[in-house]
């Protein structure tokens, strides 16, 4: 049964072609082209909204999305992932625009890109291995919740016709994959609802209501800011925050796509690729950004795209749609895009993780980490903060759990007391180590056997120093033996030099 299940699972996502393979296959190329078109349509209202959050003109977010999508298609490490202007980055960088103006705003974007390249060279992508599975599940679930919550403003205080349109869109999105997967269901839903809206002249909110679309191509822009320490002190902290938030969201999204497609991606390349994309965005007056999780799910899950072609075409189609076909695109009802995003949120949520049977089997600490991640993300509307909190909670609970793994056993033979220490010794497990010894009752010689343990930090060495000092004050000889090579090296280097006596 497990073998069959595995084969079925792989069959869902076995189609992971290269760019050359896609270009040679009309079927795959059609899928990638249509996926790019769907993503481009979904990017327009998002980019406009994020521009408003950042306090800049809508064209800034739209051009940024175009440039970053096209750039990351070449330099990114995760094929089919969408990078564009995002809400998380907009929130971080908005104070610069509000307090110092557009030139400092662009300078911040450029510096953030440089910092991302530097962080990539220092191996920041390798930190992804320290993100537990429970945090990843919390990340996915909170992402789904945020995507759904982002649609609520489009469903409140709107004409009643919006609701049947959204319902019709959801029905199309559900039925279309059962009929054919050649044409992406989101594209069909957008086209059908747009035709209905135009033919029957329905008075419902449209894309054009979200903001004015640009009618010209982006131009090179160089920020006019003084190159001195004062400027660096203004933009430096915000640029660093933008770089970290962007990398965290991008790497988490890349990891999620890896799992969905059953493939691996180059996280280091993705890290510096994000930096290059932000620099390119800034040089054309864009607001920067990072991986867009919702649009990536549309591309990978809903449209089943798998190559860089879809990412590249998403950027190209976005530019064509807003500059050349702006009037036509403006007629698309927001209800169509809301329906697509609602289905994406439902498909993204890990429903298995909240089943009663799963919660009953899962360790309470794992569930607590997942819930902490979800609660913080939803409360702050910031995926990066939620992930950081989730990792910290996981670390604390892990340290608390393994703190009880270290054991000390005592035997007395003649004039010698033998203590055997077993377990991993670090700050959490070694704090109680000093209380495990019988200082007043032991004979004149004490042997501490460490062959079954490992010293991980200075806290353990300090604990051993304290034990030795307590015995020496009573005239007892202490012998520490059985240390492995790494533990012996740390103990030799630090013993007696920690100032704890």
XYZ file of C-alpha atoms in Angstrom:
501
model
C 0.000 0.000 0.000
C 2.737 2.558 0.845
C 4.420 1.793 -2.472
C 1.221 2.394 -4.408
C 0.483 5.583 -2.473
C 3.940 6.891 -3.223
C 3.558 6.170 -6.921
C 0.207 7.975 -7.041
C 1.653 11.002 -5.266
C 4.557 11.247 -7.666
C 2.291 10.969 -10.669
C 0.604 14.233 -9.673
C 3.761 16.258 -10.066
C 6.105 14.125 -12.172
C 5.932 16.643 -15.006
C 8.812 18.985 -14.145
C 10.316 19.864 -17.517
C 13.271 22.078 -18.322
C 12.856 25.273 -20.328
C 14.176 23.570 -23.471
C 11.773 20.661 -23.028
C 8.875 23.089 -22.591
C 9.860 25.009 -25.738
C 9.842 21.765 -27.743
C 6.462 20.638 -26.429
C 3.373 22.576 -27.611
C 1.313 21.119 -24.747
C 3.728 22.173 -22.017
C 4.461 25.531 -23.639
C 0.732 26.299 -23.883
C 0.333 25.488 -20.201
C 3.236 27.779 -19.249
C 1.987 30.643 -21.439
C -1.554 30.495 -20.083
C -0.258 30.210 -16.516
C 1.800 33.358 -17.025
C -1.262 35.195 -18.329
C -3.363 34.175 -15.317
C -0.664 35.292 -12.883
C -0.288 38.621 -14.705
C -4.002 39.291 -14.332
C -3.844 38.435 -10.643
C -0.787 40.664 -10.140
C -2.454 43.884 -11.276
C -4.802 44.603 -8.330
C -2.226 43.292 -5.840
C 0.538 45.556 -7.175
C -1.795 48.558 -7.094
C -2.832 47.788 -3.506
C 0.775 47.387 -2.344
C 1.702 50.673 -4.010
C -0.974 52.394 -1.945
C 0.389 50.752 1.227
C 3.882 52.004 0.403
C 2.562 55.488 -0.344
C 3.661 55.586 -3.987
C 1.956 55.867 -7.372
C 0.381 52.593 -8.662
C 2.772 52.570 -11.614
C 5.662 52.083 -9.157
C 4.255 48.778 -7.915
C 3.195 47.614 -11.375
C 6.566 48.344 -12.984
C 8.347 46.808 -10.013
C 6.332 43.603 -10.462
C 7.133 43.494 -14.188
C 10.869 44.038 -13.728
C 11.243 41.642 -10.796
C 9.285 38.835 -12.470
C 11.335 39.081 -15.668
C 14.641 39.371 -13.789
C 14.027 36.503 -11.374
C 13.049 34.267 -14.300
C 16.717 34.388 -15.345
C 18.618 34.696 -12.062
C 16.324 32.965 -9.533
C 16.942 29.529 -8.056
C 13.333 28.285 -7.955
C 11.648 27.788 -11.355
C 7.954 28.774 -11.572
C 8.084 30.931 -8.431
C 6.653 34.435 -8.842
C 8.527 37.462 -7.518
C 6.937 40.914 -7.548
C 5.910 43.817 -5.317
C 4.577 42.480 -1.996
C 2.662 43.749 1.008
C 5.312 42.682 3.536
C 8.013 44.733 1.800
C 5.615 47.649 1.291
C 4.889 47.771 5.024
C 8.581 47.788 5.894
C 9.618 50.481 3.437
C 6.569 52.783 3.683
C 7.999 54.983 6.515
C 10.924 56.007 4.292
C 8.570 57.285 1.597
C 6.393 59.034 4.154
C 9.231 60.758 6.023
C 11.986 61.268 3.435
C 10.494 61.116 -0.060
C 10.834 59.067 -3.230
C 14.603 59.415 -3.770
C 15.400 57.945 -0.349
C 12.717 55.341 -1.004
C 14.496 54.089 -4.144
C 17.901 54.298 -2.444
C 16.554 51.987 0.244
C 15.388 49.481 -2.364
C 18.804 49.502 -4.023
C 20.646 49.028 -0.714
C 18.295 46.200 0.266
C 19.182 44.427 -2.977
C 22.891 44.798 -2.266
C 22.425 43.476 1.276
C 20.530 40.439 -0.027
C 23.438 39.591 -2.327
C 25.884 39.960 0.578
C 23.714 37.789 2.850
C 23.485 35.166 0.105
C 27.279 35.064 -0.183
C 27.477 34.529 3.590
C 25.185 31.498 3.299
C 21.936 32.823 4.750
C 20.003 30.233 2.714
C 21.509 27.450 4.818
C 19.529 28.726 7.808
C 16.426 27.218 6.205
C 17.426 23.828 7.606
C 16.689 25.142 11.116
C 13.020 25.813 10.348
C 11.003 22.913 11.822
C 8.173 21.179 9.996
C 5.627 22.527 12.505
C 6.696 26.099 11.656
C 6.400 25.292 7.958
C 2.852 23.998 8.457
C 1.998 27.099 10.485
C 3.488 29.229 7.704
C 1.338 27.505 5.071
C -1.856 27.691 7.140
C -1.351 31.338 8.091
C -0.605 32.127 4.454
C -3.926 30.594 3.454
C -5.723 32.599 6.146
C -4.055 35.870 5.049
C -4.944 35.240 1.409
C -8.576 34.687 2.387
C -8.657 37.699 4.723
C -7.259 39.892 1.942
C -10.401 39.148 -0.080
C -12.839 40.237 2.640
C -12.647 43.988 1.795
C -13.823 43.064 -1.719
C -16.843 41.260 -0.242
C -18.005 43.923 2.224
C -20.144 46.934 1.310
C -20.320 45.935 -2.346
C -23.279 45.544 -4.755
C -25.179 42.289 -4.225
C -24.270 41.153 -7.743
C -20.713 40.591 -6.539
C -21.780 37.552 -4.513
C -23.363 35.512 -7.352
C -20.364 36.402 -9.530
C -17.934 35.107 -6.894
C -20.063 31.981 -6.449
C -20.119 31.423 -10.217
C -16.357 31.858 -10.316
C -15.860 29.263 -7.582
C -18.084 26.797 -9.447
C -16.072 27.284 -12.648
C -12.798 26.859 -10.759
C -14.104 23.625 -9.215
C -15.633 22.103 -12.348
C -13.116 23.168 -15.015
C -10.257 20.844 -13.927
C -12.692 17.906 -14.133
C -13.456 18.783 -17.755
C -9.975 19.705 -19.010
C -6.631 20.803 -17.634
C -5.321 22.162 -20.925
C -6.670 25.651 -20.146
C -6.091 26.916 -16.569
C -9.361 27.132 -14.659
C -8.530 30.630 -13.271
C -8.205 32.001 -16.822
C -11.582 30.540 -17.798
C -13.219 32.006 -14.697
C -11.744 35.476 -15.334
C -12.783 35.499 -19.001
C -16.317 34.176 -18.388
C -17.075 36.576 -15.529
C -15.601 39.503 -17.472
C -17.816 38.740 -20.487
C -20.891 38.460 -18.258
C -20.064 41.776 -16.572
C -19.569 43.609 -19.874
C -22.484 42.039 -21.798
C -25.013 42.661 -19.050
C -23.433 45.985 -18.001
C -23.242 44.907 -14.373
C -22.391 47.627 -11.896
C -19.693 45.855 -9.869
C -16.155 46.859 -8.784
C -13.547 46.303 -11.480
C -9.752 46.380 -11.738
C -9.881 49.993 -12.971
C -11.486 50.983 -9.652
C -8.307 49.911 -7.811
C -6.141 52.643 -9.333
C -4.943 54.264 -12.544
C -2.957 52.020 -14.884
C 0.231 53.409 -16.525
C 0.330 54.179 -20.241
C 4.111 54.318 -20.796
C 7.168 52.107 -20.316
C 9.365 52.313 -17.201
C 12.465 54.528 -17.394
C 15.837 54.446 -15.651
C 15.849 56.320 -12.376
C 18.824 57.271 -10.198
C 17.972 58.548 -6.716
C 19.296 62.010 -5.889
C 20.567 61.454 -2.348
C 23.865 62.506 -0.724
C 26.325 59.623 -0.375
C 27.244 60.087 3.284
C 26.794 58.468 6.697
C 23.650 60.431 7.420
C 21.929 58.928 4.383
C 23.141 55.466 5.377
C 21.788 55.954 8.903
C 18.378 56.814 7.434
C 18.046 54.041 4.867
C 20.346 51.381 6.383
C 18.082 49.916 9.106
C 15.029 49.863 6.821
C 17.030 48.355 3.951
C 18.306 45.589 6.237
C 14.778 44.862 7.479
C 13.516 44.805 3.888
C 16.331 42.453 2.857
C 15.645 40.025 5.712
C 11.859 40.021 5.283
C 12.198 39.543 1.529
C 14.683 36.685 1.862
C 12.669 34.919 4.530
C 9.418 35.021 2.557
C 11.187 34.038 -0.662
C 13.084 31.102 0.840
C 10.003 29.849 2.675
C 8.001 30.056 -0.556
C 10.767 28.258 -2.464
C 10.729 25.471 0.126
C 6.952 25.198 -0.192
C 7.167 24.947 -3.995
C 9.894 22.310 -3.608
C 7.474 20.179 -1.610
C 4.554 20.741 -3.987
C 6.553 19.875 -7.118
C 8.734 17.194 -5.500
C 11.866 18.950 -6.767
C 14.831 20.804 -5.299
C 15.812 24.433 -5.804
C 19.030 26.401 -5.377
C 18.307 28.507 -2.287
C 21.612 30.399 -2.439
C 20.979 31.363 -6.055
C 17.453 32.400 -5.119
C 18.846 34.598 -2.329
C 21.239 36.591 -4.490
C 18.723 36.488 -7.346
C 16.258 38.337 -5.123
C 18.960 40.953 -4.527
C 19.601 41.361 -8.244
C 15.854 41.659 -8.902
C 15.484 44.359 -6.240
C 18.405 46.316 -7.666
C 16.897 46.084 -11.166
C 13.555 47.211 -9.759
C 15.121 50.183 -7.983
C 17.034 51.275 -11.089
C 13.703 51.627 -12.910
C 11.969 53.413 -10.049
C 10.297 50.289 -8.639
C 9.429 49.606 -5.014
C 11.157 46.229 -4.799
C 9.559 43.100 -3.419
C 10.064 39.367 -2.939
C 8.396 36.058 -3.733
C 4.603 36.356 -3.942
C 3.136 33.330 -2.235
C -0.455 33.690 -3.450
C 0.496 34.240 -7.097
C 3.062 31.432 -6.874
C 0.303 29.086 -5.720
C -1.834 30.212 -8.665
C 1.078 29.466 -10.990
C 2.185 26.148 -9.502
C -1.013 24.653 -8.087
C -3.939 26.130 -9.988
C -2.222 26.471 -13.387
C 0.342 23.639 -12.914
C 3.249 25.677 -14.313
C 6.722 24.236 -13.704
C 9.317 26.300 -15.599
C 10.867 29.761 -15.706
C 8.833 30.474 -18.839
C 5.670 31.083 -16.818
C 7.497 33.490 -14.485
C 9.035 35.405 -17.389
C 5.753 35.630 -19.273
C 3.897 36.740 -16.149
C 6.099 39.848 -16.154
C 5.834 40.381 -19.911
C 2.049 39.928 -19.953
C 1.742 42.283 -16.975
C 3.504 45.058 -18.909
C 1.430 44.440 -22.045
C -1.825 44.286 -20.108
C -1.331 47.536 -18.180
C 0.378 49.606 -20.895
C -1.242 48.360 -24.121
C -4.513 46.773 -22.963
C -5.120 48.857 -19.863
C -8.676 49.805 -20.832
C -9.641 46.176 -21.463
C -7.985 44.886 -18.295
C -9.747 47.581 -16.317
C -13.089 45.915 -17.164
C -12.245 42.687 -15.316
C -14.540 42.376 -12.281
C -12.758 42.066 -8.953
C -15.198 39.232 -8.172
C -13.306 37.012 -10.659
C -9.946 37.622 -8.983
C -11.494 37.216 -5.528
C -12.889 33.813 -6.525
C -9.462 32.709 -7.748
C -7.742 33.803 -4.528
C -10.395 32.158 -2.329
C -9.841 28.844 -4.093
C -6.082 29.301 -3.743
C -6.451 29.891 -0.005
C -8.596 26.770 0.422
C -6.134 24.693 -1.593
C -3.133 26.076 0.265
C -4.397 25.342 3.787
C -3.122 22.068 5.244
C -6.470 20.626 6.350
C -4.836 17.396 7.498
C -2.954 19.311 10.179
C -6.153 20.271 12.034
C -8.003 16.968 11.828
C -8.884 15.644 15.318
C -7.058 12.388 14.569
C -3.900 14.295 13.590
C -4.037 16.595 16.614
C -4.506 13.564 18.878
C -1.407 11.818 17.529
C 0.783 14.905 17.210
C 2.969 15.917 20.198
C 1.471 18.915 21.979
C 4.694 20.872 21.511
C 4.445 20.493 17.716
C 0.853 21.713 17.732
C 1.807 24.626 19.999
C 4.536 25.720 17.576
C 2.148 25.573 14.610
C -0.520 27.570 16.468
C 2.017 30.155 17.673
C 3.176 30.698 14.101
C -0.384 31.069 12.789
C -1.543 33.394 15.584
C 1.448 35.742 15.272
C 1.270 35.895 11.472
C -2.459 36.643 11.464
C -2.122 39.177 14.309
C 0.809 41.051 12.736
C -0.064 40.451 9.075
C 3.637 39.637 8.670
C 4.800 36.163 7.675
C 8.419 36.860 8.602
C 7.623 37.805 12.212
C 5.418 34.730 12.586
C 8.140 32.413 11.319
C 10.717 33.940 13.674
C 8.381 33.541 16.652
C 7.554 29.981 15.585
C 11.236 29.053 15.390
C 11.931 30.613 18.803
C 8.994 28.745 20.393
C 10.201 25.514 18.781
C 13.713 26.085 20.142
C 12.439 26.751 23.667
C 10.193 23.692 23.674
C 12.949 21.536 22.210
C 15.455 22.744 24.808
C 12.929 22.096 27.546
C 12.305 18.581 26.253
C 15.939 17.524 25.844
C 16.903 19.129 29.164
C 15.514 16.022 30.834
C 17.513 13.608 28.687
C 20.738 13.947 30.695
C 21.003 11.443 33.542
C 23.594 10.880 36.279
C 24.069 7.516 38.036
C 26.252 6.975 41.140
C 28.049 3.892 42.438
C 30.588 3.647 45.281
C 33.475 1.146 45.304
C 35.792 1.409 48.286
C 37.246 4.876 48.533
C 36.004 5.958 45.074
C 32.604 7.263 43.962
C 31.852 6.681 40.291
C 29.437 8.987 38.472
C 28.314 8.179 34.948
C 26.824 11.095 32.982
C 24.684 10.173 29.987
C 23.060 12.580 27.519
C 23.572 15.768 25.518
C 24.885 18.527 27.754
C 24.121 22.159 26.957
C 22.762 25.178 28.816
C 19.327 23.649 29.451
C 20.391 20.164 30.525
C 23.568 21.161 32.389
C 21.985 23.742 34.697
C 20.813 21.012 37.077
C 24.010 18.970 36.719
C 25.563 20.386 39.887
C 22.648 19.116 41.993
C 23.164 15.489 40.927
C 26.261 14.912 43.093
C 26.538 13.894 46.793
C 29.282 16.277 47.855
C 29.149 15.625 51.594
C 28.701 11.838 51.452
C 31.241 10.939 48.765
C 34.675 9.427 49.652
C 38.008 11.130 49.000
C 38.105 10.267 45.292
C 35.409 10.953 42.668
C 35.499 9.753 39.053
C 33.100 11.375 36.575
C 32.656 9.194 33.486
C 31.617 11.333 30.495
C 31.879 8.624 27.821
C 28.108 8.565 27.390
C 27.684 12.307 26.976
C 28.700 15.238 24.801
C 29.608 18.781 25.829
C 27.999 21.353 23.547
C 28.617 24.722 25.196
C 30.408 26.753 27.838
C 27.510 26.352 30.287
C 28.362 22.668 30.688
C 32.067 23.398 31.186
C 31.130 25.978 33.826
C 28.928 23.368 35.551
C 31.792 20.876 35.618
C 34.096 23.587 37.009
C 31.564 24.269 39.756
C 31.318 20.563 40.625
C 35.091 20.246 40.740
C 35.405 23.346 42.954
C 32.779 22.068 45.432
C 34.653 18.785 45.817
C 38.075 20.438 46.094
C 36.789 22.666 48.889
C 36.135 19.441 50.802
C 39.526 17.950 49.952
C 38.110 15.491 47.438
C 40.051 14.569 44.282
C 37.958 14.757 41.088
C 38.869 12.912 37.876
C 36.904 13.616 34.677
C 37.366 10.867 32.081
C 35.834 9.458 28.915
C 35.419 12.761 27.074
C 35.133 12.393 23.292
C 37.510 14.395 21.112
C 35.247 17.411 20.584
C 34.152 17.562 24.216
C 37.743 17.183 25.430
C 38.891 20.042 23.198
C 36.165 22.363 24.490
C 36.753 21.364 28.117
C 40.539 21.833 27.852
C 40.110 25.258 26.272
C 37.513 26.616 28.723
C 37.955 24.789 32.035
C 39.069 27.164 34.769
C 38.759 30.217 32.523
C 35.052 31.020 32.824
C 35.272 33.030 36.062
C 32.526 31.083 37.768
C 34.438 30.021 40.837
